[in-house]
Short mmCIF file of C-alpha atoms and ligand atoms in Angstrom, two decimals:
data_model
loop_
_atom_site.label_atom_id
_atom_site.label_comp_id
_atom_site.label_asym_id
_atom_site.label_seq_id
_atom_site.Cartn_x
_atom_site.Cartn_y
_atom_site.Cartn_z
CA MET A 1 81.35 91.23 92.56
CA LEU A 2 83.01 88.61 90.41
CA SER A 3 81.03 86.14 88.33
CA LEU A 4 81.33 83.68 85.49
CA LYS A 5 79.23 84.43 82.43
CA SER A 6 78.51 82.52 79.31
CA VAL A 7 76.48 84.69 77.00
CA ASP A 8 76.18 85.26 73.29
CA LEU A 9 78.02 88.47 72.58
CA ARG A 10 75.85 89.11 69.52
CA LYS A 11 72.78 89.37 71.70
CA VAL A 12 73.84 90.50 75.13
CA LYS A 13 74.89 94.04 75.78
CA ALA A 14 78.12 94.41 77.68
CA GLU A 15 79.51 97.86 78.35
CA THR A 16 83.17 97.00 78.15
CA LEU A 17 84.91 93.91 76.87
CA ALA A 18 88.56 93.15 77.59
CA ILE A 19 90.08 90.65 75.20
CA PRO A 20 93.55 89.07 75.26
CA VAL A 21 95.28 88.88 71.90
CA CYS A 22 98.29 86.88 70.77
CA GLU A 23 100.62 88.31 68.19
CA ASP A 24 101.08 85.18 66.11
CA ARG A 25 98.03 83.03 66.76
CA ASP A 26 94.28 83.09 67.14
CA ILE A 27 93.48 82.09 70.75
CA HIS A 28 89.70 82.44 70.72
CA ASP A 29 86.88 80.05 69.92
CA ASP A 30 84.25 82.65 69.10
CA LYS A 31 84.41 83.60 65.40
CA ILE A 32 83.11 87.09 66.11
CA ILE A 33 86.01 87.82 68.43
CA THR A 34 88.47 86.43 65.96
CA SER A 35 87.12 88.61 63.15
CA LEU A 36 87.22 91.63 65.43
CA ILE A 37 90.87 90.97 66.21
CA THR A 38 91.71 90.40 62.55
CA ARG A 39 90.17 93.75 61.74
CA ALA A 40 92.10 95.49 64.51
CA LYS A 41 95.36 93.91 63.43
CA LYS A 42 94.97 95.63 60.08
CA LEU A 43 95.62 98.87 61.93
CA GLU A 44 99.25 99.92 62.04
CA GLU A 45 99.20 100.49 65.80
CA PHE A 46 98.07 97.07 67.00
CA LYS A 47 99.68 93.75 66.29
CA GLY A 48 99.08 91.97 69.58
CA ASP A 49 102.61 92.50 70.75
CA SER A 50 103.11 92.36 74.51
CA GLY A 51 102.08 95.66 76.13
CA GLU A 52 100.11 96.94 73.11
CA GLU A 53 96.56 98.10 73.78
CA VAL A 54 93.82 99.44 71.58
CA VAL A 55 90.33 100.64 72.46
CA PHE A 56 87.51 100.98 69.99
CA TYR A 57 83.88 101.84 70.30
CA ASN A 58 80.60 100.32 69.12
CA PRO A 59 81.96 97.63 66.82
CA PRO A 60 79.35 96.66 64.22
CA GLU A 61 79.61 92.94 65.06
CA LEU A 62 78.80 93.24 68.73
CA LYS A 63 76.48 94.84 71.20
CA ALA A 64 79.31 96.28 73.21
CA GLU A 65 80.05 99.93 73.85
CA ARG A 66 83.79 99.51 73.96
CA ILE A 67 86.35 96.86 73.31
CA ILE A 68 89.79 96.80 74.84
CA LEU A 69 92.23 94.56 73.03
CA MET A 70 95.39 93.77 74.97
CA GLY A 71 98.46 92.28 73.37
CA LEU A 72 100.18 89.32 75.02
CA GLY A 73 102.94 88.73 72.49
CA LYS A 74 103.81 85.36 71.01
CA LEU A 75 101.91 82.24 72.00
CA GLU A 76 105.04 80.38 73.09
CA LYS A 77 105.65 83.07 75.73
CA LEU A 78 102.12 82.91 77.11
CA ASN A 79 101.73 81.40 80.59
CA ALA A 80 99.67 81.74 83.76
CA GLU A 81 101.58 84.83 84.83
CA SER A 82 101.00 86.65 81.55
CA LEU A 83 97.27 85.95 81.97
CA ARG A 84 97.34 87.34 85.52
CA ALA A 85 99.11 90.41 84.17
CA PHE A 86 96.61 90.75 81.34
CA ALA A 87 93.62 90.62 83.70
CA GLY A 88 95.25 92.99 86.20
CA LYS A 89 96.10 95.50 83.48
CA ALA A 90 92.61 95.27 81.97
CA VAL A 91 91.02 96.01 85.34
CA LYS A 92 93.45 98.87 86.05
CA LYS A 93 92.73 100.36 82.62
CA CYS A 94 88.98 100.32 83.27
CA ILE A 95 89.51 101.90 86.69
CA ASN A 96 91.59 104.66 85.06
CA MET A 97 88.87 105.16 82.47
CA LYS A 98 86.43 105.57 85.40
CA LEU A 99 84.28 102.65 84.27
CA PRO A 100 82.21 100.69 86.77
CA GLU A 101 82.55 97.21 85.25
CA VAL A 102 84.20 94.96 82.73
CA LEU A 103 83.59 91.63 80.99
CA ILE A 104 86.87 89.79 80.58
CA VAL A 105 86.97 87.33 77.70
CA LEU A 106 88.83 84.09 78.35
CA PRO A 107 91.01 82.59 75.64
CA SER A 108 90.38 79.03 74.57
CA ALA A 109 92.36 76.77 76.92
CA LYS A 110 93.08 74.39 74.10
CA LYS A 111 94.44 77.06 71.80
CA ILE A 112 96.78 78.47 74.45
CA LYS A 113 97.83 74.92 75.38
CA MET A 114 96.92 75.26 79.03
CA GLU A 115 94.79 72.96 81.03
CA MET A 116 91.59 74.19 82.64
CA PRO A 117 91.16 75.51 85.26
CA LEU A 118 94.67 77.00 85.13
CA PRO A 119 93.96 79.92 82.78
CA LEU A 120 90.68 80.65 84.55
CA GLU A 121 92.37 80.74 87.96
CA ALA A 122 95.12 83.02 86.65
CA ILE A 123 92.69 85.47 85.09
CA ILE A 124 90.49 85.60 88.19
CA GLU A 125 93.57 86.20 90.34
CA GLY A 126 94.91 89.00 88.18
CA ALA A 127 91.51 90.70 88.01
CA CYS A 128 90.70 90.35 91.69
CA LEU A 129 94.14 91.47 92.91
CA GLY A 130 94.32 94.25 90.32
CA ASN A 131 91.04 95.66 91.57
CA HIS A 132 92.53 96.50 94.99
CA ILE A 133 93.25 100.10 95.88
CA PHE A 134 94.59 101.24 99.25
CA ASP A 135 93.19 104.76 99.66
CA LYS A 136 91.96 104.69 103.23
CA TYR A 137 94.14 107.68 104.07
CA LYS A 138 93.19 109.82 101.06
CA GLU A 139 90.47 112.37 101.45
CA GLU A 140 89.91 112.46 97.71
CA LYS A 141 89.34 109.01 96.20
CA LYS A 142 90.61 109.47 92.66
CA HIS A 143 90.26 105.88 91.57
CA ILE A 144 87.36 103.63 92.40
CA PRO A 145 87.60 99.83 92.17
CA LEU A 146 85.26 98.19 89.67
CA GLU A 147 81.92 97.17 91.10
CA LYS A 148 81.52 94.23 88.80
CA ILE A 149 83.95 91.96 86.98
CA ASP A 150 82.57 89.20 84.77
CA PHE A 151 84.50 86.44 83.08
CA LEU A 152 83.24 85.20 79.73
CA VAL A 153 83.63 81.42 79.57
CA THR A 154 82.04 78.53 77.71
CA PRO A 155 78.73 77.20 79.16
CA ASP A 156 80.31 74.01 80.56
CA VAL A 157 82.94 76.02 82.42
CA ALA A 158 80.34 78.47 83.74
CA LYS A 159 78.44 75.54 85.19
CA SER A 160 81.34 73.69 86.76
CA ALA A 161 83.76 76.39 87.82
CA GLY A 162 81.74 78.21 90.46
CA LYS A 163 83.78 76.51 93.16
CA ILE A 164 87.02 77.69 91.61
CA LEU A 165 85.79 81.27 91.40
CA LYS A 166 84.90 81.12 95.09
CA SER A 167 88.17 79.59 96.30
CA VAL A 168 90.37 81.84 94.16
CA THR A 169 88.57 84.99 95.32
CA THR A 170 88.78 83.85 98.95
CA ILE A 171 92.54 83.46 98.64
CA CYS A 172 92.91 86.79 96.83
CA GLU A 173 90.85 88.50 99.51
CA GLY A 174 93.39 87.08 101.95
CA THR A 175 96.20 88.62 99.92
CA ILE A 176 94.35 91.93 99.91
CA PHE A 177 93.81 91.77 103.68
CA ALA A 178 97.56 91.24 104.11
CA ARG A 179 98.34 94.15 101.75
CA ASP A 180 96.06 96.47 103.71
CA LEU A 181 97.72 95.50 106.99
CA ILE A 182 101.17 96.13 105.51
CA ASN A 183 100.16 99.49 104.04
CA THR A 184 98.61 100.65 107.30
CA PRO A 185 101.04 103.12 108.90
CA SER A 186 102.76 102.04 112.10
CA ASN A 187 100.96 104.69 114.17
CA ASP A 188 97.72 102.85 113.44
CA LYS A 189 99.00 99.32 114.00
CA LYS A 190 100.84 99.38 117.31
CA PRO A 191 100.97 95.84 118.69
CA GLU A 192 97.74 96.16 120.65
CA GLN A 193 95.83 97.60 117.67
CA PHE A 194 97.38 95.18 115.20
CA THR A 195 96.35 92.30 117.42
CA LYS A 196 92.81 93.58 117.67
CA ILE A 197 92.41 93.96 113.90
CA ILE A 198 93.45 90.34 113.42
CA ALA A 199 91.53 88.97 116.41
CA ASP A 200 88.28 90.66 115.33
CA ILE A 201 88.35 89.04 111.91
CA ALA A 202 89.60 85.69 113.19
CA GLU A 203 86.74 85.62 115.66
CA LYS A 204 84.21 86.24 112.90
CA GLU A 205 85.63 83.29 111.01
CA ASN A 206 85.39 81.06 114.08
CA LEU A 207 89.10 80.48 114.42
CA LYS A 208 90.34 79.58 117.86
CA ILE A 209 92.31 82.52 119.25
CA LYS A 210 94.69 82.91 122.15
CA ILE A 211 96.38 86.22 122.86
CA PHE A 212 99.31 86.64 125.24
CA ASP A 213 99.55 90.16 126.64
CA GLU A 214 102.70 91.59 128.19
CA LYS A 215 101.94 90.18 131.62
CA GLU A 216 101.48 86.65 130.29
CA LEU A 217 104.56 86.95 128.11
CA LYS A 218 106.54 87.86 131.23
CA GLN A 219 104.99 85.08 133.31
CA ASN A 220 105.86 82.56 130.62
CA LYS A 221 109.38 83.93 130.18
CA PHE A 222 109.36 84.96 126.54
CA GLY A 223 112.66 86.69 127.24
CA ALA A 224 113.89 87.21 123.68
CA LEU A 225 110.59 88.65 122.47
CA LEU A 226 110.36 90.94 125.51
CA ALA A 227 113.90 92.23 124.92
CA VAL A 228 112.87 93.50 121.48
CA ALA A 229 109.72 95.13 122.87
CA ALA A 230 111.51 96.82 125.77
CA GLY A 231 112.24 100.11 124.03
CA SER A 232 108.68 100.87 122.98
CA PRO A 233 105.86 102.23 125.12
CA SER A 234 103.55 100.01 123.03
CA LYS A 235 103.35 96.66 124.76
CA PRO A 236 103.98 93.40 122.89
CA ARG A 237 101.53 90.61 122.16
CA MET A 238 101.62 87.10 120.82
CA ILE A 239 98.66 85.84 118.82
CA ILE A 240 97.89 82.17 118.29
CA LEU A 241 95.25 81.34 115.71
CA GLU A 242 94.14 77.79 115.27
CA TYR A 243 92.20 76.19 112.45
CA ASN A 244 91.30 72.69 113.55
CA PRO A 245 88.79 70.87 111.32
CA LYS A 246 87.26 67.52 112.23
CA GLY A 247 89.23 64.59 110.91
CA ALA A 248 92.51 66.46 110.47
CA LYS A 249 95.50 64.18 110.81
CA LYS A 250 98.43 66.53 110.47
CA THR A 251 99.35 69.74 112.22
CA VAL A 252 101.27 72.45 110.44
CA ALA A 253 102.53 75.51 112.31
CA LEU A 254 103.03 78.84 110.56
CA VAL A 255 105.03 81.51 112.37
CA GLY A 256 105.06 85.09 111.07
CA LYS A 257 107.34 87.97 112.07
CA GLY A 258 105.22 90.82 113.37
CA VAL A 259 107.42 93.86 113.93
CA THR A 260 104.96 96.72 113.49
CA PHE A 261 107.86 99.13 113.05
CA ASP A 262 111.55 98.37 112.94
CA SER A 263 113.64 101.42 113.82
CA GLY A 264 116.61 99.16 114.44
CA GLY A 265 116.54 100.03 118.14
CA ILE A 266 119.78 101.39 119.65
CA ASN A 267 121.46 100.20 116.44
CA LEU A 268 119.27 102.78 114.75
CA LYS A 269 118.78 102.37 111.02
CA PRO A 270 120.12 105.19 108.85
CA THR A 271 117.76 107.61 107.11
CA GLY A 272 116.72 106.41 103.69
CA SER A 273 113.79 104.10 103.60
CA LEU A 274 112.99 103.85 107.31
CA ASP A 275 109.33 104.47 106.44
CA GLU A 276 109.28 101.11 104.68
CA MET A 277 109.96 99.43 108.00
CA LYS A 278 106.24 99.68 108.64
CA SER A 279 106.19 96.56 106.46
CA ASP A 280 108.26 94.53 108.92
CA MET A 281 105.09 92.69 109.91
CA SER A 282 104.54 91.25 106.43
CA GLY A 283 105.19 87.70 107.66
CA ALA A 284 102.60 88.18 110.38
CA ALA A 285 100.12 89.51 107.83
CA ALA A 286 100.70 86.49 105.57
CA VAL A 287 100.12 84.05 108.43
CA ALA A 288 96.99 85.81 109.72
CA ALA A 289 95.50 86.13 106.24
CA THR A 290 96.25 82.49 105.45
CA LEU A 291 94.44 81.28 108.56
CA ILE A 292 91.46 83.48 107.77
CA ALA A 293 91.38 82.09 104.23
CA LEU A 294 91.65 78.52 105.52
CA ALA A 295 88.67 79.06 107.79
CA LYS A 296 86.64 79.69 104.61
CA LEU A 297 88.28 77.12 102.35
CA LYS A 298 88.01 74.37 104.97
CA PRO A 299 90.81 71.99 103.94
CA LYS A 300 91.34 68.90 106.10
CA ILE A 301 94.51 69.92 107.89
CA ARG A 302 95.13 71.47 111.28
CA VAL A 303 97.03 74.73 111.04
CA VAL A 304 98.32 76.78 113.94
CA GLY A 305 99.42 80.35 113.22
CA VAL A 306 101.74 82.00 115.72
CA ILE A 307 102.33 85.71 115.45
CA PRO A 308 104.69 87.53 117.80
CA VAL A 309 103.92 91.25 117.65
CA VAL A 310 106.31 93.97 118.83
CA GLU A 311 107.53 97.42 117.95
CA ASN A 312 111.33 97.78 117.79
CA MET A 313 112.07 101.23 119.21
CA LEU A 314 114.76 102.97 121.18
CA SER A 315 114.42 104.65 124.56
CA GLY A 316 115.99 104.56 127.99
CA ASP A 317 114.39 101.17 128.49
CA ALA A 318 115.56 99.73 125.18
CA THR A 319 117.78 96.67 125.03
CA ARG A 320 121.45 97.58 124.60
CA PRO A 321 124.03 95.90 122.39
CA GLY A 322 125.86 93.47 124.66
CA ASP A 323 122.79 92.66 126.74
CA ILE A 324 122.20 88.97 127.38
CA VAL A 325 118.66 87.57 127.53
CA ARG A 326 117.21 84.16 128.29
CA SER A 327 114.88 82.99 125.54
CA TYR A 328 111.71 80.92 126.09
CA SER A 329 113.72 77.78 125.29
CA GLY A 330 116.15 78.48 128.12
CA LYS A 331 119.06 79.20 125.77
CA THR A 332 120.73 82.56 126.37
CA VAL A 333 121.38 85.04 123.59
CA GLU A 334 123.85 87.90 123.54
CA ILE A 335 122.21 90.72 121.61
CA LEU A 336 125.07 92.27 119.67
CA ASN A 337 122.83 94.14 117.27
CA THR A 338 119.38 95.38 118.24
CA ASP A 339 118.47 95.55 114.54
CA ALA A 340 118.61 91.75 114.28
CA GLU A 341 115.33 91.69 116.20
CA GLY A 342 113.17 89.49 113.98
CA ARG A 343 115.04 86.31 114.87
CA LEU A 344 114.63 87.12 118.57
CA ILE A 345 110.86 87.27 118.49
CA LEU A 346 110.71 84.29 116.12
CA ILE A 347 112.73 81.92 118.32
CA ASP A 348 110.37 82.42 121.25
CA ALA A 349 107.33 81.85 119.04
CA ILE A 350 108.97 78.80 117.45
CA SER A 351 110.01 77.23 120.79
CA TYR A 352 106.52 77.77 122.13
CA VAL A 353 104.66 76.21 119.22
CA VAL A 354 107.06 73.25 119.03
CA GLU A 355 106.61 72.59 122.75
CA LYS A 356 102.83 73.01 122.91
CA TYR A 357 101.56 71.82 119.52
CA LYS A 358 104.27 69.40 118.34
CA PRO A 359 103.58 70.16 114.66
CA GLU A 360 104.73 67.76 111.91
CA THR A 361 105.88 70.75 109.90
CA LEU A 362 106.78 74.27 110.91
CA ILE A 363 107.25 77.11 108.46
CA ASP A 364 108.22 80.61 109.47
CA ILE A 365 107.92 83.61 107.19
CA ALA A 366 109.72 86.85 107.90
CA THR A 367 111.16 90.05 106.50
CA LEU A 368 114.36 88.89 108.13
CA THR A 369 117.42 90.21 106.31
CA GLY A 370 118.54 92.85 103.85
CA SER A 371 121.16 90.29 102.93
CA CYS A 372 118.50 88.08 101.34
CA VAL A 373 117.49 91.02 99.13
CA VAL A 374 121.14 91.43 98.12
CA ALA A 375 121.24 87.75 97.17
CA LEU A 376 117.93 87.36 95.33
CA GLY A 377 116.71 90.85 94.53
CA GLU A 378 113.37 92.36 95.40
CA LYS A 379 111.04 89.82 93.85
CA ILE A 380 112.23 86.43 95.02
CA ALA A 381 112.06 84.99 98.52
CA GLY A 382 114.77 82.81 100.07
CA VAL A 383 113.77 79.37 101.35
CA PHE A 384 115.95 77.69 103.94
CA SER A 385 115.36 74.11 104.99
CA SER A 386 117.37 71.02 105.70
CA ASP A 387 114.42 69.05 104.38
CA ASN A 388 114.86 69.07 100.61
CA LYS A 389 111.37 67.77 99.97
CA LEU A 390 109.73 70.53 101.97
CA ALA A 391 111.91 73.16 100.33
CA GLN A 392 111.05 71.74 96.91
CA SER A 393 107.32 71.83 97.69
CA ILE A 394 107.63 75.49 98.65
CA VAL A 395 109.62 76.31 95.52
CA SER A 396 107.05 74.56 93.32
CA SER A 397 104.13 76.35 95.01
CA GLY A 398 106.07 79.51 94.30
CA GLU A 399 106.26 78.62 90.61
CA LYS A 400 102.54 77.87 90.48
CA THR A 401 101.48 81.10 92.22
CA TYR A 402 104.33 83.23 90.90
CA GLU A 403 105.29 84.07 94.48
CA ARG A 404 108.77 83.00 93.56
CA CYS A 405 111.05 81.23 96.02
CA TRP A 406 114.63 80.02 95.77
CA HIS A 407 116.14 77.22 97.86
CA MET A 408 119.17 78.58 99.73
CA PRO A 409 121.83 76.58 101.60
CA LEU A 410 122.07 75.95 105.34
CA PRO A 411 125.73 75.01 105.76
CA ASP A 412 126.53 73.44 109.13
CA ASP A 413 129.96 74.98 109.42
CA TYR A 414 128.58 78.54 109.30
CA LYS A 415 126.98 77.90 112.71
CA GLU A 416 130.37 78.41 114.31
CA ASP A 417 130.00 82.10 113.60
CA LEU A 418 126.96 82.41 115.89
CA LYS A 419 128.80 81.29 119.04
CA SER A 420 129.01 83.96 121.70
CA ASP A 421 131.86 84.58 124.10
CA PHE A 422 129.44 85.15 126.97
CA ALA A 423 126.12 83.43 126.14
CA ASP A 424 124.92 80.32 124.29
CA LEU A 425 124.48 82.26 121.07
CA LYS A 426 124.82 85.76 119.69
CA ASN A 427 122.12 87.26 117.51
CA ILE A 428 124.42 88.28 114.64
CA ALA A 429 127.26 86.40 113.01
CA GLY A 430 130.85 87.56 113.21
CA SER A 431 131.16 87.81 109.46
CA LYS A 432 129.35 90.52 107.53
CA TRP A 433 128.75 88.09 104.63
CA GLY A 434 125.96 85.57 104.18
CA GLY A 435 123.60 87.28 106.59
CA ALA A 436 120.46 85.60 105.23
CA ILE A 437 122.05 82.21 105.87
CA THR A 438 123.28 82.96 109.38
CA GLY A 439 119.85 84.43 110.20
CA ALA A 440 118.26 81.16 109.14
CA LEU A 441 120.87 79.11 111.04
CA PHE A 442 120.08 81.10 114.17
CA LEU A 443 116.41 80.12 113.88
CA ALA A 444 117.36 76.49 113.19
CA GLU A 445 118.84 76.27 116.69
CA PHE A 446 115.32 76.43 118.11
CA VAL A 447 113.27 74.04 115.99
CA GLY A 448 114.52 70.79 117.54
CA ASP A 449 113.64 67.77 115.39
CA THR A 450 110.65 69.43 113.78
CA LYS A 451 110.55 69.45 109.99
CA TRP A 452 111.09 73.13 109.33
CA ALA A 453 111.48 75.75 106.63
CA HIS A 454 112.17 79.46 106.85
CA ILE A 455 111.05 81.89 104.14
CA ASP A 456 112.83 85.25 104.03
CA ILE A 457 110.52 87.75 102.32
CA ALA A 458 112.46 90.96 102.99
CA GLY A 459 112.53 91.52 99.20
CA PRO A 460 109.14 90.56 97.77
CA SER A 461 106.92 91.68 100.68
CA TYR A 462 106.91 95.30 99.59
CA GLN A 463 107.29 97.21 96.34
CA LYS A 464 108.14 100.84 95.73
CA LYS A 465 106.37 100.85 92.35
CA GLY A 466 103.02 99.42 91.34
CA SER A 467 103.00 96.40 89.02
CA ASP A 468 100.40 94.66 86.84
CA TYR A 469 98.19 93.38 89.64
CA CYS A 470 99.60 95.02 92.75
CA GLY A 471 99.83 98.66 93.76
CA VAL A 472 102.70 100.41 95.56
CA GLY A 473 103.41 98.98 99.00
CA GLY A 474 102.61 95.61 100.55
CA THR A 475 102.26 92.73 98.09
CA GLY A 476 100.65 90.17 100.40
CA PHE A 477 103.37 87.70 99.39
CA GLY A 478 102.95 84.37 101.13
CA VAL A 479 99.18 84.02 101.28
CA ARG A 480 98.73 82.46 97.84
CA LEU A 481 101.93 80.47 98.37
CA PHE A 482 100.73 79.00 101.68
CA CYS A 483 97.21 78.26 100.44
CA ASP A 484 98.68 76.29 97.55
CA LEU A 485 101.29 74.57 99.71
CA LEU A 486 98.96 73.49 102.52
CA GLU A 487 96.87 71.55 100.01
CA LYS A 488 99.94 69.43 99.27
CA LEU A 489 101.40 68.83 102.75
N1 LIG B 1 113.57 94.14 109.02
C1 LIG B 1 114.95 94.06 108.74
C2 LIG B 1 115.24 93.38 107.39
C3 LIG B 1 114.75 94.09 106.16
C4 LIG B 1 115.63 94.83 105.39
C5 LIG B 1 113.45 93.97 105.73
C6 LIG B 1 115.18 95.43 104.22
C7 LIG B 1 112.99 94.58 104.59
C8 LIG B 1 113.86 95.32 103.83
C9 LIG B 1 115.66 93.25 109.82
O1 LIG B 1 115.11 93.36 111.09
C10 LIG B 1 117.04 93.75 109.90
O2 LIG B 1 117.23 94.88 110.28
N2 LIG B 1 118.01 92.90 109.58
C11 LIG B 1 119.38 93.26 109.64
C12 LIG B 1 120.15 92.11 110.24
C13 LIG B 1 121.57 92.42 110.56
C14 LIG B 1 121.65 93.43 111.67
C15 LIG B 1 122.25 91.13 110.95
C16 LIG B 1 119.85 93.55 108.22
O3 LIG B 1 119.39 92.89 107.28
O4 LIG B 1 120.65 94.46 108.05
MN1 LIG B 2 115.86 95.01 112.14
ZN1 LIG B 3 113.15 93.77 111.19
#
């Protein structure tokens, strides 16, 4: 339970207070808090430097059992992300101390030179996301999420910001839903199961749902998607979720790569981090979670989410390198590498949604290439679009949410490299360089005139180590980004 509180700390008993502290400046309005911090700073071990923490008990000034002061460093370095990190770390610390609740004290917006509700949003996000633990598969639950997180704000904010608390938590719950899906092992999210998990929740939220099963995919000639699914005994699906509010003028389509496990197929991936290929459905998770969040947030825009779901395995029935398939669009593709499977399922989903829904804007999100991780590292997504304005909107939503995105090029002349000797296209480029770009160019062949962007999240969708407000595993990257972006489109 998250709630906004405005109480007098002298009178009200709070078990645990978490307070952000700047090294060089006072950032609080309440004199009591300021005097507390001044006293603590007299200690050798706490100056408010970034990463410093100090806990003390039963301070004489307050009716609190324990106070956690957390250093944020110099004021000039303070921003929304450092507030998210502060709140996430505060929550994690309380969880580790086996506490059931915390009251997080907000700094004065004026003193940190941020405009409300920005700091409030950031602190709610960090706290909410930091309170997530994926322990479904552990018999012994060592850490228990906090039952109650309160945010101490001024009375005017407490009165007016209820809406913000609700929308931010809805979006964060979406991120958490996506994380849980990504962390779920592939043996528990085969395409049929994965589809059911999403459909059950979507139904509850009154989204319109259409599911293509294998038979319908065959009848409708989703040849590229079916080629990827061929090697697995688990049959493919395609999910279409639609959020269509009254009065919506625009339609945006979101397409998410849903490979529930990517072995590489006959081009089998080497041993190393094959287990992480359970996360190859992170794009799908982001799209599903975004639609579920939209159903609660109710913005005035029609959004169609298309999620092709397959498992990329190898068997006697698997697609072979050199095989030629006819995609939904009619174009033929020579499959030269069965590990370049994401683009194959995406082109059929893209062609379908362009044909049936004629969206103004189409954005696909996919763990598409290792090459994008080579280019941008593990924390930044690549954005590919010939529409500079759309790309810029995505990049700026990335800055706002700290789901960082970088605009990458789509050079026309690189297309040459995707021409096949025997079919219309081949699914990998001749050159081993620039794989993120040629992957995007391959998709571009199927969008027609639709305004389109592709987001490659192979890097930021998954992390091997926990960070300030996200544990090991799926990050849920894309949900906060999309929710911010869709408001602007
Ligand atoms: N799912 C992978 C991409 C990936 C790599 C995601 C690392 C997350 C972390 C994708 O299907 C893939 O295998 N791509 C190939 C493409 C190549 C064969 C053109 C790659 O990146 O090596
Ligand atoms: Mn692959
Ligand atoms: Zn893949």
